[in-house]
Amino acid sequence: MIMSQQLVVGIDIGGTNTKFGIVDRRGNIIGDGRMLTNQHEEVNGFLDELHGHLTELIEKAGGIENIKGIGVGAPNGNYYTGNIEYAPNLRWKGVIPLASLLEQKFGLPTVLTNDANAAALGELIYGAARGMKDFIVITLGTGVGSGIVANGQLIYGHDGFAGELGHCIVIPGGRHHAGTGAHGSLEAYASATGVTNTALEFLAERPDTPSIMREHSKEEINSKLIYEAAMKGDPLAMEVYEFTGKILGEALANFVMFSSPEAIVLFGGLTKAGDLIMKPVREHMEQNLLPIFQNKVKLLFSELKESDAAILGASALAWEMKD
Amino acid sequence: MIMSQQLVVGIDIGGTNTKFGIVDRRGNIIGDGRMLTNQHEEVNGFLDELHGHLTELIEKAGGIENIKGIGVGAPNGNYYTGNIEYAPNLRWKGVIPLASLLEQKFGLPTVLTNDANAAALGELIYGAARGMKDFIVITLGTGVGSGIVANGQLIYGHDGFAGELGHCIVIPGGRHHAGTGAHGSLEAYASATGVTNTALEFLAERPDTPSIMREHSKEEINSKLIYEAAMKGDPLAMEVYEFTGKILGEALANFVMFSSPEAIVLFGGLTKAGDLIMKPVREHMEQNLLPIFQNKVKLLFSELKESDAAILGASALAWEMKD
């Protein structure tokens, strides 16, 4: 008898939290939970706790025979090997064969990739990119991540690490990135930290320009505060978005010249600013495109609820898995 | 009876010449020829002449029943539609349905793409990228073109125009590109024209630095003369390659962050300079890569003879054609 398995497990491993859930084909989360990632010094302790939580959820969802497989989004996750490789923000160092450890633990086929690739599959299966064969997802959060789909397939590259667009150099010799040491990478500008650094630069460079951000100490200024100031019409805060949007738009133009996507889907904190960021993004993207690409590429916001997106993205991997 | 067709036709349409040939599965050119592209005001006149030449070659190769199909490399060639769309350097304006015109003429299935995509397929089927699933070909000639293979497939994008890496902006606000109006695109630096402009800038900016290039008038300075000066050890000419290699290397690093290719295959005039250009390219590419990508990507020269490459690339399209 051939079983039609109608559910998958999605696990998103972040530096702080690990989120997990059971998901159906339409993207409904049947059950979910979360745990702290770095409470366990050894990955085996982490797996034991995760196994306990998930077993409970799986039982409630009708048992393991209803589950097709497990998809995992993890920092530095390698699709080909199923390993987490040298993730800087996890306690488990070196190469962790997470997919095979999970397969042993649950007896279910398990696929793993990084969180931005998982986000792209989430948009493909459940979200804004349903039915598209060529699109790029850019995640704009603490960092800048990306997942690229071309010819209907996620691009993993020869080694499983393709799609690190946040680390493309967009301003040669530009702003220093503390994490990578690079100068002028997209992430140095278009991440939450980047936006904060831009605001701090503007405030320091223009002491005579009034701004409600000046009511706060340097240490208090963060992307949330800048957003709120911009929403109140603070010109300097609005200019931070203008500047960030220009750099992001120029970067997106280069990405379009690479894979000519039907759409670019933006996800994450920065998109909350809406038109404040999207207007300059679109303007500078179009300005930098060859005429054959102009006015063709859709700029979309993710259609996945931010609180669900990580689990959905990871779960999408399991649907994409070859039987 | 199922015929095993052992030959294909490759046609490369350039601004000046159109080259055509009959090619076997191993990349041997059984017969070939060339004609002027822009002698015919109407595309029909062009097709009549081409039909005459090719019919002769096909007869010599044993007749049309030995031919699997026709592959065409053409400026602004669109793989999905088979059209040449608004090619700036051809006399036939607007949209030319070249693939379907050739199908009618020869009764053979015909596939068309741009010349750089054809070059990438040429390397995949007969050249330096045989057996690779992920690589990028960069053509460094009058312009800078590219063809990108990921997951074993050429990336065409949603509209057939993917892979215009020569038009990526590498120096925001940089050198003006006369053809596109863009500022700071890779093609403005790493093409034959770009190299010439760099030499002219260096000569003007540093009037006191001696150089054998100063024996020539501005108008005489071109990429060939710069190459010869560099080969004689002229420091200024060598610096032109150093500068060009730096910019190209930085651009390649960004491309690697996109698709994480196993190799980048360089093709065309600039590669003749050998280590003079490759040393700075490699150095600056590695410097700008995230550690996970460093010392992994092969930088290769094309293995196709330059005189054969255009026909071979176009012919490769016909082998890749779905039956």
XYZ file of C-alpha atoms in Angstrom, chain B residues 8 23-28 121-130 303-304 311-313 315-316 319:
25
model
C 24.522 19.377 -35.951
C 29.942 19.658 -36.165
C 30.099 16.107 -34.825
C 29.573 14.965 -31.231
C 33.244 15.316 -30.352
C 33.454 18.922 -31.532
C 35.131 18.247 -34.876
C 27.437 25.499 -23.797
C 30.480 25.086 -26.038
C 32.703 24.758 -22.959
C 30.187 22.374 -21.364
C 29.937 20.017 -24.345
C 33.431 20.187 -25.867
C 35.650 22.394 -23.708
C 37.084 23.274 -20.308
C 33.810 22.709 -18.407
C 33.074 19.172 -19.641
C 39.873 25.104 -24.286
C 38.212 25.975 -27.566
C 30.572 27.722 -34.351
C 31.164 25.117 -31.633
C 29.227 27.124 -29.057
C 26.366 23.891 -32.375
C 26.343 22.845 -28.691
C 23.019 18.882 -28.891
